[in-house]
PDB file of C-alpha atoms in Angstrom:
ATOM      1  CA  UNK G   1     -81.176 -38.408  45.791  1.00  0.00           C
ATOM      2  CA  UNK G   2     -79.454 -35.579  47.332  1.00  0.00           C
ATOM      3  CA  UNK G   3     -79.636 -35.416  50.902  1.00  0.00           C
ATOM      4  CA  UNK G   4     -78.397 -32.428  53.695  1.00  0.00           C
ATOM      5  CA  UNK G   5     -77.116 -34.310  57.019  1.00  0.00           C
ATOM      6  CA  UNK G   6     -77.357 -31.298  59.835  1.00  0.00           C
ATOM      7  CA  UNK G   7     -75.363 -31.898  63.147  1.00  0.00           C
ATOM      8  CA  UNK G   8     -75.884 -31.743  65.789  1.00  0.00           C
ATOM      9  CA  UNK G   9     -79.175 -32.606  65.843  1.00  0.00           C
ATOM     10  CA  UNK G  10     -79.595 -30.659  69.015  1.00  0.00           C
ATOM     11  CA  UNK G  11     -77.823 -28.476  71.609  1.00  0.00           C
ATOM     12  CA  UNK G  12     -77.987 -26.840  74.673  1.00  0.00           C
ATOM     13  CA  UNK G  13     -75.503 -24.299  75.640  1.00  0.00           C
ATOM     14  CA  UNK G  14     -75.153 -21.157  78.197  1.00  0.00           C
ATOM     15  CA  UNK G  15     -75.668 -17.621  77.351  1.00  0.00           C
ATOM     16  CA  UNK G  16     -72.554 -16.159  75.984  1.00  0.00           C
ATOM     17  CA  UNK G  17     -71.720 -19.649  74.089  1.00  0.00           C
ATOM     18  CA  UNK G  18     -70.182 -19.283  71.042  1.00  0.00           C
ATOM     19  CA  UNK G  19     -72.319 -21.933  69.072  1.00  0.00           C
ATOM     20  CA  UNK G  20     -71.342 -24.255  65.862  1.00  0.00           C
ATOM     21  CA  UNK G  21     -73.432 -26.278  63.445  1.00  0.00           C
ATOM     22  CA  UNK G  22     -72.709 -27.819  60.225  1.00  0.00           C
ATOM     23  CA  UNK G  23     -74.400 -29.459  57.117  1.00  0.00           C
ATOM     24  CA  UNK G  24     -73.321 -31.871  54.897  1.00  0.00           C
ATOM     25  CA  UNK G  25     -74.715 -33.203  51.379  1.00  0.00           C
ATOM     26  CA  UNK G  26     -73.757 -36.259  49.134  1.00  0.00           C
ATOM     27  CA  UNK G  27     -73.434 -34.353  46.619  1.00  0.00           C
ATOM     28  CA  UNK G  28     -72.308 -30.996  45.805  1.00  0.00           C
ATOM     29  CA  UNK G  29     -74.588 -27.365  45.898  1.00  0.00           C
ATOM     30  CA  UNK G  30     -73.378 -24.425  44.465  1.00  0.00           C
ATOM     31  CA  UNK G  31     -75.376 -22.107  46.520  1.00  0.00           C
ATOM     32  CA  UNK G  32     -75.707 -22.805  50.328  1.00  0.00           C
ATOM     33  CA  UNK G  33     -78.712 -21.155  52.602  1.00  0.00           C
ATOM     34  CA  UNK G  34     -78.935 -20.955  56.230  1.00  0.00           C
ATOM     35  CA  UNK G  35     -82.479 -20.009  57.833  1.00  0.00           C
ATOM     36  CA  UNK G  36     -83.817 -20.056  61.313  1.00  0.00           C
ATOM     37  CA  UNK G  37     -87.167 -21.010  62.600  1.00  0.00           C
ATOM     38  CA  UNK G  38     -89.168 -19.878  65.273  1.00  0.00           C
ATOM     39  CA  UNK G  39     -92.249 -22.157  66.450  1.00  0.00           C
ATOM     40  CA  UNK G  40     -95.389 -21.818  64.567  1.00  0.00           C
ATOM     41  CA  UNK G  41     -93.169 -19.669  61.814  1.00  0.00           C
ATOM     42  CA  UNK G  42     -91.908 -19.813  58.983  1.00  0.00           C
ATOM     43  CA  UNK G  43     -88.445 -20.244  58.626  1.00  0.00           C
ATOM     44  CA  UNK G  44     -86.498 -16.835  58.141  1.00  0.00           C
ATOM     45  CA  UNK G  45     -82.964 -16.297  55.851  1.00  0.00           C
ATOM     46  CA  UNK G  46     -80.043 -15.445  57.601  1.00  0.00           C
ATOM     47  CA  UNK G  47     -77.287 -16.033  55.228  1.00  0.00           C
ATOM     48  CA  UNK G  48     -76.533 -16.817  51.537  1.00  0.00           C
ATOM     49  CA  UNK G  49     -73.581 -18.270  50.103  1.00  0.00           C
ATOM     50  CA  UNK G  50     -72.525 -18.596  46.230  1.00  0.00           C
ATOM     51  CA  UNK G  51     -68.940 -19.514  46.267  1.00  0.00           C
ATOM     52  CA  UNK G  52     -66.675 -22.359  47.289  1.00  0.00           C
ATOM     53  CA  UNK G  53     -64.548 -20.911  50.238  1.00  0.00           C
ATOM     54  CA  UNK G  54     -66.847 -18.009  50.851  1.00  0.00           C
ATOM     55  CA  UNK G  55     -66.992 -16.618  54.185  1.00  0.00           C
ATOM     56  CA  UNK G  56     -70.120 -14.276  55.025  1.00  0.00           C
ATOM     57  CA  UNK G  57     -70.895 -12.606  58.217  1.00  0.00           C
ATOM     58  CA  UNK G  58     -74.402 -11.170  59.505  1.00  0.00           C
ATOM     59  CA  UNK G  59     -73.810  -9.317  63.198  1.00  0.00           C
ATOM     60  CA  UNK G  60     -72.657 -12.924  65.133  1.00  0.00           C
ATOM     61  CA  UNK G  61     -73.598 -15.212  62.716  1.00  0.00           C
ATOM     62  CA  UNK G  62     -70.529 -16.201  60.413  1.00  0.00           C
ATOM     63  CA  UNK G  63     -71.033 -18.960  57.799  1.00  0.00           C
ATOM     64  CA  UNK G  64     -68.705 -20.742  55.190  1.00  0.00           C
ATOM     65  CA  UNK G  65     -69.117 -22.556  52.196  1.00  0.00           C
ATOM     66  CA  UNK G  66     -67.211 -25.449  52.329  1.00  0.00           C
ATOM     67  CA  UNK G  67     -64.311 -25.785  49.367  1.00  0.00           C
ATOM     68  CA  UNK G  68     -65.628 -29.228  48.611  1.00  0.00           C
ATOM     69  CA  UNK G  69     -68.611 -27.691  47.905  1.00  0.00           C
ATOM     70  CA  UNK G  70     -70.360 -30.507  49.993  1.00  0.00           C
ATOM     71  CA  UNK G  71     -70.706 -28.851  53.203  1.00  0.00           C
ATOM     72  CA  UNK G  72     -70.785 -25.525  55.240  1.00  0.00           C
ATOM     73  CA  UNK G  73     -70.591 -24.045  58.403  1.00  0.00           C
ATOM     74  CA  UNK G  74     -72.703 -21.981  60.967  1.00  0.00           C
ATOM     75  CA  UNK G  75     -71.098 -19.903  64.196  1.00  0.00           C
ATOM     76  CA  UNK G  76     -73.386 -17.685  66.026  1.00  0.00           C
ATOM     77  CA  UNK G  77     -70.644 -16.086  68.761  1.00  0.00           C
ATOM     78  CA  UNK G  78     -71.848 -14.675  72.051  1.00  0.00           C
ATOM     79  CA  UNK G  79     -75.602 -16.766  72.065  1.00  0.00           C
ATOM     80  CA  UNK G  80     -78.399 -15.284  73.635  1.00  0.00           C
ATOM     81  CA  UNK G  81     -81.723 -16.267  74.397  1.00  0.00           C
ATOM     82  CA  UNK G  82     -83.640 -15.043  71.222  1.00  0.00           C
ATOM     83  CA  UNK G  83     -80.782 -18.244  69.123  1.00  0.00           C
ATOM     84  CA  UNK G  84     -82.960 -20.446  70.637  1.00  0.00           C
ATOM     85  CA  UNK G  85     -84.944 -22.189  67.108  1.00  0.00           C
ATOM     86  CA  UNK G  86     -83.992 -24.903  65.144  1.00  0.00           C
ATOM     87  CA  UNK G  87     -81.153 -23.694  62.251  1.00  0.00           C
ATOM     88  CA  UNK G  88     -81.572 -25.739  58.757  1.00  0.00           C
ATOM     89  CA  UNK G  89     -79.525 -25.317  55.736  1.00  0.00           C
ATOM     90  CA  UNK G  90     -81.013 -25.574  52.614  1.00  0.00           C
ATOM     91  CA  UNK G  91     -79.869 -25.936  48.934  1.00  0.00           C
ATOM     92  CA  UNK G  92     -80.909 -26.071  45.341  1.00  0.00           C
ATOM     93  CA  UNK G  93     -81.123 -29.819  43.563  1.00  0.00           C
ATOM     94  CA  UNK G  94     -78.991 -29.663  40.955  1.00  0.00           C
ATOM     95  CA  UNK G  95     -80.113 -27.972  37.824  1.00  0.00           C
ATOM     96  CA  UNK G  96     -83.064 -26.608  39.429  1.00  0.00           C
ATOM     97  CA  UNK G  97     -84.641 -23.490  41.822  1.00  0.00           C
ATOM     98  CA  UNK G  98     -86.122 -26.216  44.276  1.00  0.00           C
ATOM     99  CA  UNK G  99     -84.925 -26.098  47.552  1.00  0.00           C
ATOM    100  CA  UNK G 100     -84.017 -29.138  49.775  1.00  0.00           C
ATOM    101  CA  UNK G 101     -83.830 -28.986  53.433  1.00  0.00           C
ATOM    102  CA  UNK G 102     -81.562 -30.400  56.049  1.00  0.00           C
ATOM    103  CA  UNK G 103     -82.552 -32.015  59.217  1.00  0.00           C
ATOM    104  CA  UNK G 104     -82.107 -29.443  61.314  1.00  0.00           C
ATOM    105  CA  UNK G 105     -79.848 -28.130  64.433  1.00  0.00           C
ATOM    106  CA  UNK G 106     -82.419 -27.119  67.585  1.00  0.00           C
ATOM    107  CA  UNK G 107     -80.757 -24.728  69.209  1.00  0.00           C
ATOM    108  CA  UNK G 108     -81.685 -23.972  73.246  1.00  0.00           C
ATOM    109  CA  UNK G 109     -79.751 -21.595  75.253  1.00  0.00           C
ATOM    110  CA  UNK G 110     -80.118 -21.339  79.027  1.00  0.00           C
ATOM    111  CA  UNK G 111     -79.909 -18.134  80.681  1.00  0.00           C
TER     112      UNK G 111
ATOM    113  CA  UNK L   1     -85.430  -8.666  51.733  1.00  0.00           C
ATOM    114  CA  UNK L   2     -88.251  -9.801  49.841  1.00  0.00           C
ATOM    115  CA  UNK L   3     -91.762 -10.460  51.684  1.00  0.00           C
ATOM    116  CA  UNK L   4     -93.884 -13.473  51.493  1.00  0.00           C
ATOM    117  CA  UNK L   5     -97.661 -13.553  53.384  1.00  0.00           C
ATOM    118  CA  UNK L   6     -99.245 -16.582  53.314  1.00  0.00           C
ATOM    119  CA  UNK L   7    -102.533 -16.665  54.481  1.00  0.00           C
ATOM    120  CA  UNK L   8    -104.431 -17.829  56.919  1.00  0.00           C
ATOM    121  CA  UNK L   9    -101.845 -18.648  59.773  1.00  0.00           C
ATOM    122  CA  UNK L  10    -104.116 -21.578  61.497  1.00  0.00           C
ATOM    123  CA  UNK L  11    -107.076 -23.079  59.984  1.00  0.00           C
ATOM    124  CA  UNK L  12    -109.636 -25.482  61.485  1.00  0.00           C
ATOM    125  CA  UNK L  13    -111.999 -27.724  59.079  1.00  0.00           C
ATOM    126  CA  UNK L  14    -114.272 -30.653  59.646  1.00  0.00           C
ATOM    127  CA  UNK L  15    -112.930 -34.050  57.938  1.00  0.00           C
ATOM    128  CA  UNK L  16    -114.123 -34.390  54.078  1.00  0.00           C
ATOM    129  CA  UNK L  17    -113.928 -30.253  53.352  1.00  0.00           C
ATOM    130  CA  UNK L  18    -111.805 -28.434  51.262  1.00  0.00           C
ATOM    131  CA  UNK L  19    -109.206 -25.582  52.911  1.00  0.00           C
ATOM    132  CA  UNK L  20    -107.422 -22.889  50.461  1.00  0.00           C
ATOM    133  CA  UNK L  21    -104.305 -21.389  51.409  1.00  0.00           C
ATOM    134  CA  UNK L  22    -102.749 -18.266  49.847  1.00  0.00           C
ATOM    135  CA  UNK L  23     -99.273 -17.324  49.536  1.00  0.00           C
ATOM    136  CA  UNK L  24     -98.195 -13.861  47.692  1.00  0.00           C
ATOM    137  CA  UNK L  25     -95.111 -12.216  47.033  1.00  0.00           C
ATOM    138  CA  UNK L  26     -95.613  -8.808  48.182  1.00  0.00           C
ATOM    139  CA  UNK L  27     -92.783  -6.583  46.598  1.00  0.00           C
ATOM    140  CA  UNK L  28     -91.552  -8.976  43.977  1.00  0.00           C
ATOM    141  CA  UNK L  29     -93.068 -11.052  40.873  1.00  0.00           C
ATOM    142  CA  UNK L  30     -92.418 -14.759  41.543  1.00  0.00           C
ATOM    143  CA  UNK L  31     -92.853 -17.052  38.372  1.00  0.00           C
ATOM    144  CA  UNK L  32     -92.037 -20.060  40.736  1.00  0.00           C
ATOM    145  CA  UNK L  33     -93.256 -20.479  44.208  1.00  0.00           C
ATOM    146  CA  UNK L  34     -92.803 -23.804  46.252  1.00  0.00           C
ATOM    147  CA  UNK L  35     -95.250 -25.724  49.088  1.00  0.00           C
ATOM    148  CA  UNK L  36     -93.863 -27.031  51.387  1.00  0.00           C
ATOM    149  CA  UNK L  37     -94.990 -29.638  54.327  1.00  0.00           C
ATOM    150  CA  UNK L  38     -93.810 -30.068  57.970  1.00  0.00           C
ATOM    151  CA  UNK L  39     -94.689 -32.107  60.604  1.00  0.00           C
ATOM    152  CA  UNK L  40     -93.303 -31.688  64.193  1.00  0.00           C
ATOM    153  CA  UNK L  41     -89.890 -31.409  65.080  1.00  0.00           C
ATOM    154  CA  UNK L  42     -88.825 -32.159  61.307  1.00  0.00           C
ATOM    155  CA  UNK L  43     -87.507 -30.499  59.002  1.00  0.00           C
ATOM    156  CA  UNK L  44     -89.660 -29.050  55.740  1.00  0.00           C
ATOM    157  CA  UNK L  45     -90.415 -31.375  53.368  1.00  0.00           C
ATOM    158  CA  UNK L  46     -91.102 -30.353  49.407  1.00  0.00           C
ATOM    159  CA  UNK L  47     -94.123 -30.820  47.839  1.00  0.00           C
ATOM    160  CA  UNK L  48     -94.705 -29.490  44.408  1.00  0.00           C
ATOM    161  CA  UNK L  49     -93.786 -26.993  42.483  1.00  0.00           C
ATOM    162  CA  UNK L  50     -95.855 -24.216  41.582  1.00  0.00           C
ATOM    163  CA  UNK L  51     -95.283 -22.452  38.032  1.00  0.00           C
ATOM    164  CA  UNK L  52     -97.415 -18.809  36.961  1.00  0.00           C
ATOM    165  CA  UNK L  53     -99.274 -19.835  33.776  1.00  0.00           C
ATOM    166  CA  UNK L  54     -98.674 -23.240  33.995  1.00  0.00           C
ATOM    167  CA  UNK L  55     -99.328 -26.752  35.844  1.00  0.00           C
ATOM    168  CA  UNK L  56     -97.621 -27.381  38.964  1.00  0.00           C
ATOM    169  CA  UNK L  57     -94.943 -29.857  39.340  1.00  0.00           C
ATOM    170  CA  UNK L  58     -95.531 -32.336  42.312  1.00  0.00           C
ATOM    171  CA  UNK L  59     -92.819 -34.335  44.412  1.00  0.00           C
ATOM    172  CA  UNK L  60     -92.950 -38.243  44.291  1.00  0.00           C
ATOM    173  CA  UNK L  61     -95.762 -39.699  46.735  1.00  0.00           C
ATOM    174  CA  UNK L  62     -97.507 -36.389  46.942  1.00  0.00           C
ATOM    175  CA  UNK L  63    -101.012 -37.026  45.357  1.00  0.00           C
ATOM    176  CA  UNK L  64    -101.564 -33.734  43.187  1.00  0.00           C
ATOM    177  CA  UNK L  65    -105.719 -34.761  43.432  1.00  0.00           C
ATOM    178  CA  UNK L  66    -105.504 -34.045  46.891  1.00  0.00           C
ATOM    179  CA  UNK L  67    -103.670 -31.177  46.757  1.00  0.00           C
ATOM    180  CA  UNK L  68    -104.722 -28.709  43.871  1.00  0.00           C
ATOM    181  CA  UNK L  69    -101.968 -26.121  43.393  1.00  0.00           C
ATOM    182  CA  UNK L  70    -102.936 -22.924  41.425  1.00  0.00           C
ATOM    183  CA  UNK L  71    -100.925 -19.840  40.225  1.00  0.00           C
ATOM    184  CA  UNK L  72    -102.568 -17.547  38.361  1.00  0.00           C
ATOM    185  CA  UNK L  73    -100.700 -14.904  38.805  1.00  0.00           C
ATOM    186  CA  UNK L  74     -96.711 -13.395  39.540  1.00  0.00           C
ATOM    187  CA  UNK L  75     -97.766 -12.737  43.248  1.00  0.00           C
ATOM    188  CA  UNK L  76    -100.052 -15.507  44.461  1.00  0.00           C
ATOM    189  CA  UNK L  77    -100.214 -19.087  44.603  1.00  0.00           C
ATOM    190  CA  UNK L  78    -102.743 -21.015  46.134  1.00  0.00           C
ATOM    191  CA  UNK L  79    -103.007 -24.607  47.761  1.00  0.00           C
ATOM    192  CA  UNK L  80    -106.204 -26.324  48.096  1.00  0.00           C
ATOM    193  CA  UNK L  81    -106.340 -29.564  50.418  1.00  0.00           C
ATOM    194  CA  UNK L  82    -109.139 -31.288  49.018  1.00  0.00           C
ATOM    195  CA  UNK L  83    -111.800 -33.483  50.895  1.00  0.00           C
ATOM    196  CA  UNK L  84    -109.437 -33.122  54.134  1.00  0.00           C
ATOM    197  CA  UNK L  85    -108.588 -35.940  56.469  1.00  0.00           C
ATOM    198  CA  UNK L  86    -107.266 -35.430  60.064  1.00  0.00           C
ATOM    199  CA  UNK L  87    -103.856 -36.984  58.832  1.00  0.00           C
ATOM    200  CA  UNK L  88    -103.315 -34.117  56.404  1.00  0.00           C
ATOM    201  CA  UNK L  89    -103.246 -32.102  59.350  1.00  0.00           C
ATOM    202  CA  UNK L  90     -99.644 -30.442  59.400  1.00  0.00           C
ATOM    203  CA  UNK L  91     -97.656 -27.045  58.948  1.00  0.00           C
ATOM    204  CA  UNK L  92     -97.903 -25.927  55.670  1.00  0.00           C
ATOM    205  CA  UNK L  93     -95.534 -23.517  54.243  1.00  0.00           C
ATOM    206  CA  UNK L  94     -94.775 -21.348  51.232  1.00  0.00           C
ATOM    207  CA  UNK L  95     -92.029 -19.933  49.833  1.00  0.00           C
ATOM    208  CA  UNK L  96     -91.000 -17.918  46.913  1.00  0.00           C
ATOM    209  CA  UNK L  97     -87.690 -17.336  45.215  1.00  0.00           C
ATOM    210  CA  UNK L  98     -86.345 -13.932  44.655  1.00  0.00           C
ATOM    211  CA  UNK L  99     -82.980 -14.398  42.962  1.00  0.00           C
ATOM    212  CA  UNK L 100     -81.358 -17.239  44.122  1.00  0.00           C
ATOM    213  CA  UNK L 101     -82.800 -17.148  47.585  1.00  0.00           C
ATOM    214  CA  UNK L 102     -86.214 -18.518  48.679  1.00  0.00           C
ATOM    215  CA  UNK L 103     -88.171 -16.140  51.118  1.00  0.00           C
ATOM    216  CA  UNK L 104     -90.896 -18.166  52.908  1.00  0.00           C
ATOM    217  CA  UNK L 105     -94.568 -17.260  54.350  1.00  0.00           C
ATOM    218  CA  UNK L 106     -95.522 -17.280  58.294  1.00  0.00           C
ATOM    219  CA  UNK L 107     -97.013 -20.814  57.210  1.00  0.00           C
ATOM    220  CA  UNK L 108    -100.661 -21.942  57.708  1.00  0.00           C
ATOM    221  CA  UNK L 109    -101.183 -24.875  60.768  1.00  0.00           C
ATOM    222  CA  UNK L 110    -103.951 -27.083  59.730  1.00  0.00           C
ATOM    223  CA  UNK L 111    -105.903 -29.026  61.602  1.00  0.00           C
ATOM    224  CA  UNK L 112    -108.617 -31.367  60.343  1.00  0.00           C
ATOM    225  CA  UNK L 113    -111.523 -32.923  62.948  1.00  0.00           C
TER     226      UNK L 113
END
């Protein structure tokens, strides 16, 4: 079945880090979702993607959308303490509206 | 965005009872919402499903019995863990999709004793 392979799994970084995570499938998405979570939340969209190639900003978060269609790409530039979470990417399975999630990037950032 | 509330945020029950979790779309008709389980430090895992009108459509290995899924309307959705065991203690979360996004709920943390 379709799986989404997140790495890194985990990071630490300093303040003013610019920080990069990706997310890979085995096979390919045509719409690519980034959230964040919070403990005890629910996990909270940041950024959609619906094209191959597509680059889309939200204030320092930039993602792509891979041109394989099999992957894409997080940057948050200029991390600050509120980053800290755990990023996932998500995707539709093929041919339907449910969502798959991948594993996960947990993201701490020391002052 | 759109809003999701899912309700309650942390629930308590004593082993063998039945706990009922709501999730509604607030400012948008969902014909499809989705329940989804997580257990610490992993990532969401889908469970079923749930269609307005209709049955709900459950994920392999997840035992539809135990957990009822009703949605009887285009803004709410219910789960129902039935006859509740301390291992179905987890994070449970909703979502809805709006477009061709999913918005989720704050998620309900359940905990069976």
């Amino acid at each position: 079945g379709q799986q989404l392979n997140q790495s890194p799994q985990s990071m630490f970084i300093q303040e003013g880090e610019d920080v990069s995570m990706n997310c890979t499938s085995s096979s390919i998405f045509n719409t690519w979702l980034w959230y964040k979570q919070d403990p005890g939340e629910g996990p909270v969209l940041l950024i959609a993607l619906y094209k191959a190639g597509e680059l889309t900003s939200n204030g320092r978060l930039t993602a792509q959308f891979g041109i394989t269609r099999k992957d894409s790409f997080l940057n948050i530039s200029a991390s600050i303490p509120s980053d800290v979470g755990i990023y996932f990417c998500a995707g539709p399975l093929s041919g339907t509206y449910k969502y798959i999630f991948g594993t996960g990037t947990r993201l701490k950032v020391l002052a | 965005g759109a809003v999701v509330s899912q309700h309650p945020s942390w629930v308590i029950c004593k082993s063998g009872t039945s706990v009922k979790i709501e999730c509604r779309s607030l400012d948008f008709q969902a014909t499809t919402m989705f329940w989804y389980r997580q257990f610490p430090k992993q990532s969401l895992m889908l469970m079923a499903t749930s269609n307005e009108g209709s049955k709900a459509t459950y994920e392999q290995g997840v035992e539809k019995d135990k957990f009822l899924i009703n949605h009887a309307s285009l803004t709410l959705s219910t789960l129902t863990v039935t006859s509740a065991h301390p291992e179905d203690s987890s994070f449970y979360i909703c979502s809805a999709r709006w477009s061709l996004e999913a918005f989720f709920g704050q998620g309900t943390r359940l905990t069976v004793v």
